[in-house]
PDB file of C-alpha atoms and ligand atoms in Angstrom:
ATOM      1  CA  MET A   5     276.809  99.911-120.853  1.00  0.00           C
ATOM      2  CA  LEU A   6     274.107 100.662-123.353  1.00  0.00           C
ATOM      3  CA  ASN A   7     273.190  97.498-125.184  1.00  0.00           C
ATOM      4  CA  ARG A   8     272.600  98.401-128.814  1.00  0.00           C
ATOM      5  CA  ASN A   9     270.681  95.212-129.613  1.00  0.00           C
ATOM      6  CA  LYS A  10     267.990  96.282-127.235  1.00  0.00           C
ATOM      7  CA  LEU A  11     267.336  99.546-129.019  1.00  0.00           C
ATOM      8  CA  ASN A  12     264.634  98.054-131.201  1.00  0.00           C
ATOM      9  CA  LYS A  13     262.552  96.213-128.663  1.00  0.00           C
ATOM     10  CA  GLY A  14     259.511  98.191-127.617  1.00  0.00           C
ATOM     11  CA  GLY A  15     259.357 101.948-127.759  1.00  0.00           C
ATOM     12  CA  PHE A  16     258.628 104.355-124.918  1.00  0.00           C
ATOM     13  CA  LEU A  17     258.719 107.930-123.734  1.00  0.00           C
ATOM     14  CA  ILE A  18     261.158 109.423-121.227  1.00  0.00           C
ATOM     15  CA  THR A  19     260.465 112.933-119.912  1.00  0.00           C
ATOM     16  CA  PHE A  20     262.466 115.632-118.162  1.00  0.00           C
ATOM     17  CA  GLU A  21     260.660 117.880-115.716  1.00  0.00           C
ATOM     18  CA  GLY A  22     261.526 120.606-113.237  1.00  0.00           C
ATOM     19  CA  ILE A  23     261.026 124.274-112.501  1.00  0.00           C
ATOM     20  CA  ASP A  24     262.618 126.888-114.757  1.00  0.00           C
ATOM     21  CA  GLY A  25     266.306 127.240-113.911  1.00  0.00           C
ATOM     22  CA  SER A  26     266.640 123.609-112.810  1.00  0.00           C
ATOM     23  CA  GLY A  27     269.092 122.908-115.642  1.00  0.00           C
ATOM     24  CA  LYS A  28     266.976 120.608-117.790  1.00  0.00           C
ATOM     25  CA  SER A  29     268.262 122.002-121.071  1.00  0.00           C
ATOM     26  CA  THR A  30     271.918 121.483-120.071  1.00  0.00           C
ATOM     27  CA  GLN A  31     271.297 117.862-119.077  1.00  0.00           C
ATOM     28  CA  ILE A  32     269.294 117.090-122.203  1.00  0.00           C
ATOM     29  CA  LYS A  33     272.012 118.603-124.378  1.00  0.00           C
ATOM     30  CA  LYS A  34     274.592 116.377-122.676  1.00  0.00           C
ATOM     31  CA  LEU A  35     272.433 113.330-123.323  1.00  0.00           C
ATOM     32  CA  GLN A  36     272.003 114.308-126.968  1.00  0.00           C
ATOM     33  CA  ASN A  37     275.769 114.683-127.383  1.00  0.00           C
ATOM     34  CA  LEU A  38     276.436 111.337-125.748  1.00  0.00           C
ATOM     35  CA  PHE A  39     273.958 109.495-127.983  1.00  0.00           C
ATOM     36  CA  LYS A  40     275.447 111.229-131.012  1.00  0.00           C
ATOM     37  CA  LYS A  41     278.966 110.269-129.988  1.00  0.00           C
ATOM     38  CA  LYS A  42     277.937 106.652-129.463  1.00  0.00           C
ATOM     39  CA  LYS A  43     276.060 106.760-132.795  1.00  0.00           C
ATOM     40  CA  ILE A  44     272.901 105.538-131.137  1.00  0.00           C
ATOM     41  CA  LYS A  45     269.932 105.685-133.482  1.00  0.00           C
ATOM     42  CA  ASN A  46     266.223 105.425-132.889  1.00  0.00           C
ATOM     43  CA  ILE A  47     266.156 107.954-130.049  1.00  0.00           C
ATOM     44  CA  TYR A  48     264.332 111.212-130.761  1.00  0.00           C
ATOM     45  CA  PHE A  49     264.449 114.432-128.770  1.00  0.00           C
ATOM     46  CA  THR A  50     261.534 116.821-128.529  1.00  0.00           C
ATOM     47  CA  ARG A  51     260.009 119.421-126.214  1.00  0.00           C
ATOM     48  CA  GLU A  52     256.812 121.006-124.956  1.00  0.00           C
ATOM     49  CA  PRO A  53     255.212 123.350-125.527  1.00  0.00           C
ATOM     50  CA  GLY A  54     256.254 122.623-129.108  1.00  0.00           C
ATOM     51  CA  GLY A  55     256.975 119.362-130.886  1.00  0.00           C
ATOM     52  CA  SER A  56     254.642 120.106-133.815  1.00  0.00           C
ATOM     53  CA  GLU A  57     253.918 123.098-136.039  1.00  0.00           C
ATOM     54  CA  PHE A  58     250.796 123.838-134.041  1.00  0.00           C
ATOM     55  CA  GLY A  59     252.692 123.257-130.795  1.00  0.00           C
ATOM     56  CA  ASN A  60     255.321 125.807-131.757  1.00  0.00           C
ATOM     57  CA  LYS A  61     252.585 128.368-132.383  1.00  0.00           C
ATOM     58  CA  VAL A  62     251.096 127.643-128.963  1.00  0.00           C
ATOM     59  CA  ARG A  63     254.561 127.997-127.457  1.00  0.00           C
ATOM     60  CA  LYS A  64     254.913 131.459-128.968  1.00  0.00           C
ATOM     61  CA  LEU A  65     251.449 132.422-127.845  1.00  0.00           C
ATOM     62  CA  LEU A  66     251.970 131.289-124.257  1.00  0.00           C
ATOM     63  CA  LEU A  67     255.580 132.266-123.728  1.00  0.00           C
ATOM     64  CA  ASN A  68     256.225 135.360-125.799  1.00  0.00           C
ATOM     65  CA  ASP A  69     253.030 137.319-126.057  1.00  0.00           C
ATOM     66  CA  SER A  70     253.057 139.484-122.986  1.00  0.00           C
ATOM     67  CA  ASN A  71     249.875 141.315-123.999  1.00  0.00           C
ATOM     68  CA  ILE A  72     247.620 138.359-123.409  1.00  0.00           C
ATOM     69  CA  ASN A  73     246.764 137.245-119.917  1.00  0.00           C
ATOM     70  CA  PHE A  74     245.367 133.726-120.209  1.00  0.00           C
ATOM     71  CA  THR A  75     243.350 132.112-117.435  1.00  0.00           C
ATOM     72  CA  ASN A  76     244.717 128.821-116.138  1.00  0.00           C
ATOM     73  CA  GLU A  77     241.784 127.047-117.798  1.00  0.00           C
ATOM     74  CA  SER A  78     242.683 128.494-121.221  1.00  0.00           C
ATOM     75  CA  GLN A  79     246.341 127.636-120.696  1.00  0.00           C
ATOM     76  CA  ILE A  80     245.373 124.030-119.935  1.00  0.00           C
ATOM     77  CA  LEU A  81     243.222 123.839-123.078  1.00  0.00           C
ATOM     78  CA  LEU A  82     245.947 125.294-125.300  1.00  0.00           C
ATOM     79  CA  LEU A  83     248.650 123.086-123.799  1.00  0.00           C
ATOM     80  CA  LEU A  84     246.525 119.965-124.158  1.00  0.00           C
ATOM     81  CA  ALA A  85     245.612 120.796-127.758  1.00  0.00           C
ATOM     82  CA  SER A  86     249.291 121.156-128.496  1.00  0.00           C
ATOM     83  CA  ARG A  87     250.131 117.955-126.589  1.00  0.00           C
ATOM     84  CA  PHE A  88     247.464 116.013-128.475  1.00  0.00           C
ATOM     85  CA  GLU A  89     249.050 116.967-131.813  1.00  0.00           C
ATOM     86  CA  HIS A  90     252.532 116.240-130.501  1.00  0.00           C
ATOM     87  CA  TYR A  91     251.444 112.868-129.134  1.00  0.00           C
ATOM     88  CA  ASN A  92     249.543 111.687-132.211  1.00  0.00           C
ATOM     89  CA  ARG A  93     251.815 113.032-134.907  1.00  0.00           C
ATOM     90  CA  PHE A  94     255.242 112.574-133.332  1.00  0.00           C
ATOM     91  CA  ILE A  95     255.443 110.553-130.113  1.00  0.00           C
ATOM     92  CA  LEU A  96     253.058 107.689-130.849  1.00  0.00           C
ATOM     93  CA  PRO A  97     254.321 106.866-134.367  1.00  0.00           C
ATOM     94  CA  ILE A  98     257.898 106.615-133.024  1.00  0.00           C
ATOM     95  CA  ILE A  99     256.876 104.434-130.093  1.00  0.00           C
ATOM     96  CA  LYS A 100     254.934 102.158-132.445  1.00  0.00           C
ATOM     97  CA  GLU A 101     258.111 101.739-134.475  1.00  0.00           C
ATOM     98  CA  ASN A 102     259.951 100.766-131.264  1.00  0.00           C
ATOM     99  CA  GLY A 103     261.759 104.068-130.972  1.00  0.00           C
ATOM    100  CA  ILE A 104     262.469 106.047-127.830  1.00  0.00           C
ATOM    101  CA  VAL A 105     261.282 109.620-127.421  1.00  0.00           C
ATOM    102  CA  ILE A 106     262.901 111.956-124.913  1.00  0.00           C
ATOM    103  CA  SER A 107     260.799 115.028-124.210  1.00  0.00           C
ATOM    104  CA  ASP A 108     261.771 118.221-122.423  1.00  0.00           C
ATOM    105  CA  ARG A 109     258.496 118.531-120.426  1.00  0.00           C
ATOM    106  CA  PHE A 110     255.219 116.673-120.900  1.00  0.00           C
ATOM    107  CA  GLN A 111     252.021 116.121-118.896  1.00  0.00           C
ATOM    108  CA  ASP A 112     253.505 116.683-115.417  1.00  0.00           C
ATOM    109  CA  SER A 113     254.375 120.293-116.325  1.00  0.00           C
ATOM    110  CA  THR A 114     250.715 121.130-116.838  1.00  0.00           C
ATOM    111  CA  TYR A 115     249.820 119.692-113.452  1.00  0.00           C
ATOM    112  CA  ALA A 116     252.683 121.449-111.680  1.00  0.00           C
ATOM    113  CA  TYR A 117     252.425 124.828-113.445  1.00  0.00           C
ATOM    114  CA  GLN A 118     248.749 125.318-114.305  1.00  0.00           C
ATOM    115  CA  CYS A 119     246.901 123.621-111.457  1.00  0.00           C
ATOM    116  CA  GLY A 120     248.524 125.248-108.429  1.00  0.00           C
ATOM    117  CA  ASN A 121     246.695 123.879-105.385  1.00  0.00           C
ATOM    118  CA  ASN A 122     243.356 124.219-107.093  1.00  0.00           C
ATOM    119  CA  LYS A 123     241.246 121.046-107.057  1.00  0.00           C
ATOM    120  CA  LYS A 124     238.851 122.307-109.744  1.00  0.00           C
ATOM    121  CA  LEU A 125     241.712 122.840-112.197  1.00  0.00           C
ATOM    122  CA  TYR A 126     243.180 119.466-111.317  1.00  0.00           C
ATOM    123  CA  ASP A 127     239.822 117.787-111.987  1.00  0.00           C
ATOM    124  CA  ILE A 128     239.568 119.464-115.389  1.00  0.00           C
ATOM    125  CA  LEU A 129     243.094 118.308-116.257  1.00  0.00           C
ATOM    126  CA  LYS A 130     242.501 114.776-115.017  1.00  0.00           C
ATOM    127  CA  TYR A 131     239.279 114.429-116.999  1.00  0.00           C
ATOM    128  CA  LEU A 132     240.831 115.782-120.210  1.00  0.00           C
ATOM    129  CA  ASN A 133     243.988 113.732-119.797  1.00  0.00           C
ATOM    130  CA  TYR A 134     241.956 110.563-119.564  1.00  0.00           C
ATOM    131  CA  SER A 135     239.668 111.535-122.464  1.00  0.00           C
ATOM    132  CA  LEU A 136     242.585 112.331-124.752  1.00  0.00           C
ATOM    133  CA  PHE A 137     245.418 110.036-123.686  1.00  0.00           C
ATOM    134  CA  ARG A 138     243.706 107.260-121.693  1.00  0.00           C
ATOM    135  CA  ASN A 139     246.340 105.858-119.382  1.00  0.00           C
ATOM    136  CA  PHE A 140     249.353 106.806-121.439  1.00  0.00           C
ATOM    137  CA  GLU A 141     252.279 107.913-119.296  1.00  0.00           C
ATOM    138  CA  PRO A 142     256.033 108.197-119.774  1.00  0.00           C
ATOM    139  CA  LYS A 143     257.990 105.121-118.800  1.00  0.00           C
ATOM    140  CA  LEU A 144     260.474 107.218-116.859  1.00  0.00           C
ATOM    141  CA  THR A 145     260.499 110.833-115.702  1.00  0.00           C
ATOM    142  CA  ILE A 146     263.643 112.639-114.601  1.00  0.00           C
ATOM    143  CA  LEU A 147     262.592 115.345-112.156  1.00  0.00           C
ATOM    144  CA  LEU A 148     265.293 117.945-111.545  1.00  0.00           C
ATOM    145  CA  ASP A 149     264.540 119.272-108.102  1.00  0.00           C
ATOM    146  CA  ILE A 150     266.013 122.550-106.935  1.00  0.00           C
ATOM    147  CA  ASN A 151     265.450 125.229-104.327  1.00  0.00           C
ATOM    148  CA  PRO A 152     263.423 127.931-106.141  1.00  0.00           C
ATOM    149  CA  LYS A 153     265.695 130.654-104.734  1.00  0.00           C
ATOM    150  CA  LEU A 154     268.673 129.126-106.512  1.00  0.00           C
ATOM    151  CA  ALA A 155     266.594 128.595-109.663  1.00  0.00           C
ATOM    152  CA  VAL A 156     265.499 132.239-109.738  1.00  0.00           C
ATOM    153  CA  GLN A 157     269.151 133.326-109.322  1.00  0.00           C
ATOM    154  CA  ARG A 158     270.024 131.178-112.334  1.00  0.00           C
ATOM    155  CA  ILE A 159     267.105 132.564-114.389  1.00  0.00           C
ATOM    156  CA  ASN A 160     268.133 136.143-113.632  1.00  0.00           C
ATOM    157  CA  LYS A 161     271.533 135.450-115.153  1.00  0.00           C
ATOM    158  CA  ARG A 162     269.996 134.439-118.505  1.00  0.00           C
ATOM    159  CA  ASN A 163     269.645 136.960-121.316  1.00  0.00           C
ATOM    160  CA  LYS A 164     266.605 135.395-122.918  1.00  0.00           C
ATOM    161  CA  LYS A 165     263.650 135.118-120.570  1.00  0.00           C
ATOM    162  CA  ASN A 166     260.143 133.882-121.303  1.00  0.00           C
ATOM    163  CA  LEU A 167     256.887 134.896-119.621  1.00  0.00           C
ATOM    164  CA  PHE A 168     257.056 132.094-117.064  1.00  0.00           C
ATOM    165  CA  ASP A 169     260.577 133.170-116.170  1.00  0.00           C
ATOM    166  CA  LYS A 170     259.072 136.372-114.824  1.00  0.00           C
ATOM    167  CA  LYS A 171     256.933 134.572-112.233  1.00  0.00           C
ATOM    168  CA  THR A 172     257.548 135.097-108.560  1.00  0.00           C
ATOM    169  CA  LEU A 173     259.434 132.983-106.069  1.00  0.00           C
ATOM    170  CA  SER A 174     256.173 131.899-104.440  1.00  0.00           C
ATOM    171  CA  PHE A 175     254.892 130.676-107.820  1.00  0.00           C
ATOM    172  CA  TYR A 176     257.965 128.444-108.201  1.00  0.00           C
ATOM    173  CA  LYS A 177     257.605 127.198-104.631  1.00  0.00           C
ATOM    174  CA  THR A 178     254.103 125.963-105.501  1.00  0.00           C
ATOM    175  CA  VAL A 179     255.279 124.414-108.767  1.00  0.00           C
ATOM    176  CA  ARG A 180     258.062 122.590-106.943  1.00  0.00           C
ATOM    177  CA  LYS A 181     255.645 121.351-104.277  1.00  0.00           C
ATOM    178  CA  ASN A 182     253.302 120.019-106.956  1.00  0.00           C
ATOM    179  CA  TYR A 183     256.140 118.179-108.675  1.00  0.00           C
ATOM    180  CA  LEU A 184     257.295 116.576-105.430  1.00  0.00           C
ATOM    181  CA  LYS A 185     253.737 115.549-104.567  1.00  0.00           C
ATOM    182  CA  LEU A 186     253.433 113.868-107.962  1.00  0.00           C
ATOM    183  CA  ALA A 187     256.793 112.148-107.443  1.00  0.00           C
ATOM    184  CA  ARG A 188     255.509 110.624-104.190  1.00  0.00           C
ATOM    185  CA  GLU A 189     252.490 109.236-106.053  1.00  0.00           C
ATOM    186  CA  LYS A 190     254.201 107.926-109.186  1.00  0.00           C
ATOM    187  CA  LYS A 191     257.028 105.452-109.201  1.00  0.00           C
ATOM    188  CA  ARG A 192     258.102 106.426-112.722  1.00  0.00           C
ATOM    189  CA  ILE A 193     259.238 109.832-111.419  1.00  0.00           C
ATOM    190  CA  LYS A 194     262.831 109.816-110.163  1.00  0.00           C
ATOM    191  CA  VAL A 195     263.951 112.892-108.259  1.00  0.00           C
ATOM    192  CA  PHE A 196     267.468 114.286-108.739  1.00  0.00           C
ATOM    193  CA  ASP A 197     269.167 117.040-106.773  1.00  0.00           C
ATOM    194  CA  ALA A 198     269.645 119.692-109.457  1.00  0.00           C
ATOM    195  CA  SER A 199     271.944 121.832-107.320  1.00  0.00           C
ATOM    196  CA  LEU A 200     274.675 119.198-107.825  1.00  0.00           C
ATOM    197  CA  ASN A 201     277.609 119.814-110.137  1.00  0.00           C
ATOM    198  CA  LYS A 202     276.300 119.363-113.686  1.00  0.00           C
ATOM    199  CA  ASP A 203     278.687 116.535-114.632  1.00  0.00           C
ATOM    200  CA  LEU A 204     277.923 114.518-111.506  1.00  0.00           C
ATOM    201  CA  LEU A 205     274.237 115.086-112.060  1.00  0.00           C
ATOM    202  CA  PHE A 206     274.602 113.901-115.640  1.00  0.00           C
ATOM    203  CA  ASP A 207     276.349 110.683-114.544  1.00  0.00           C
ATOM    204  CA  ASN A 208     273.395 109.888-112.285  1.00  0.00           C
ATOM    205  CA  ILE A 209     270.817 110.660-114.946  1.00  0.00           C
ATOM    206  CA  ASN A 210     272.684 108.755-117.631  1.00  0.00           C
ATOM    207  CA  LYS A 211     272.879 105.656-115.408  1.00  0.00           C
ATOM    208  CA  ILE A 212     269.146 105.488-114.859  1.00  0.00           C
ATOM    209  CA  ILE A 213     268.277 106.131-118.514  1.00  0.00           C
ATOM    210  CA  THR A 214     270.748 103.498-119.702  1.00  0.00           C
ATOM    211  CA  LYS A 215     269.255 101.038-117.216  1.00  0.00           C
ATOM    212  CA  GLU A 216     265.766 101.719-118.552  1.00  0.00           C
ATOM    213  CA  ILE A 217     266.885 101.205-122.147  1.00  0.00           C
ATOM    214  CA  ASP A 218     268.788  98.041-121.300  1.00  0.00           C
ATOM    215  CA  LYS A 219     265.789  96.607-119.448  1.00  0.00           C
ATOM    216  CA  ARG A 220     263.882  96.115-122.685  1.00  0.00           C
TER     217      ARG A 220
HETATM  218  P1  TYD B 183     261.029 125.441-121.007  1.00  0.00           P
HETATM  219  O1  TYD B 183     261.072 124.816-122.347  1.00  0.00           O
HETATM  220  O2  TYD B 183     261.594 124.703-119.873  1.00  0.00           O
HETATM  221  O3  TYD B 183     261.641 126.904-121.051  1.00  0.00           O
HETATM  222  P2  TYD B 183     262.969 127.387-121.768  1.00  0.00           P
HETATM  223  O4  TYD B 183     262.523 127.981-123.068  1.00  0.00           O
HETATM  224  O5  TYD B 183     263.461 128.420-120.804  1.00  0.00           O
HETATM  225  O6  TYD B 183     263.893 126.219-121.899  1.00  0.00           O
HETATM  226  O7  TYD B 183     259.492 125.703-120.663  1.00  0.00           O
HETATM  227  C1  TYD B 183     258.780 126.764-121.101  1.00  0.00           C
HETATM  228  C2  TYD B 183     257.789 127.222-120.077  1.00  0.00           C
HETATM  229  O8  TYD B 183     256.520 126.618-120.310  1.00  0.00           O
HETATM  230  C3  TYD B 183     258.150 126.888-118.640  1.00  0.00           C
HETATM  231  O9  TYD B 183     258.182 128.085-117.915  1.00  0.00           O
HETATM  232  C4  TYD B 183     257.008 126.067-118.135  1.00  0.00           C
HETATM  233  C5  TYD B 183     255.901 126.325-119.087  1.00  0.00           C
HETATM  234  N1  TYD B 183     254.957 125.187-119.241  1.00  0.00           N
HETATM  235  C6  TYD B 183     253.771 125.198-118.525  1.00  0.00           C
HETATM  236  O10 TYD B 183     253.496 126.120-117.757  1.00  0.00           O
HETATM  237  N2  TYD B 183     252.908 124.152-118.651  1.00  0.00           N
HETATM  238  C7  TYD B 183     253.143 123.099-119.490  1.00  0.00           C
HETATM  239  O11 TYD B 183     252.329 122.146-119.584  1.00  0.00           O
HETATM  240  C8  TYD B 183     254.382 123.110-120.232  1.00  0.00           C
HETATM  241  C9  TYD B 183     254.699 121.968-121.157  1.00  0.00           C
HETATM  242  C10 TYD B 183     255.262 124.175-120.065  1.00  0.00           C
END
């Protein structure tokens, strides 16, 4: 059971990660509805790219403008600029006021999507991450893991697709591999089987988030 008295003791960030088609949005929506139903305050939902006015512009630029072909380096710079705004103007002030922020994607997406298996890109990201955010990390990351074949089938059923949704199966295989590698290195990342029935999956996710909140 979520202990309401503990909702104002120390803020933190929880993130959701996973390849496109892993069902993040559905799970986050369920969490939002549950918190609303329980009238739980002091929990704020956000997403990346986005989360600030500038971030929303970057989102449009990266996801909708099919005429521009950005290098991975430029994508990293744009995403980090947007993250820096999001972090300083939204995430940090809430955490300082002991609130909880739940973000649909954060720093792990940039590693998994933009770096591929390229050490040079990873070094750039690592250096910039440290320069901008020091050692800041989410307290807990829910990684929705799914076979890319199944994910692509799900994406193809959607009406609205973004630029990343048009990537190939091999691209998503690399992204998934990067996520799983990160999960082996970082204890905060908890891997969930996203091919499970969505209600069962939600029960599992809800348990771990409630535990994290109650730990405070
Ligand atoms: P998402 O919000 O999951 O897409 P949707 O609009 O379908 O819910 O994510 C948008 C896309 O942005 C997704 O394909 C992954 C990509 N992305 C990156 O490549 N790197 C990043 O650092 C972030 C935050 C997102």
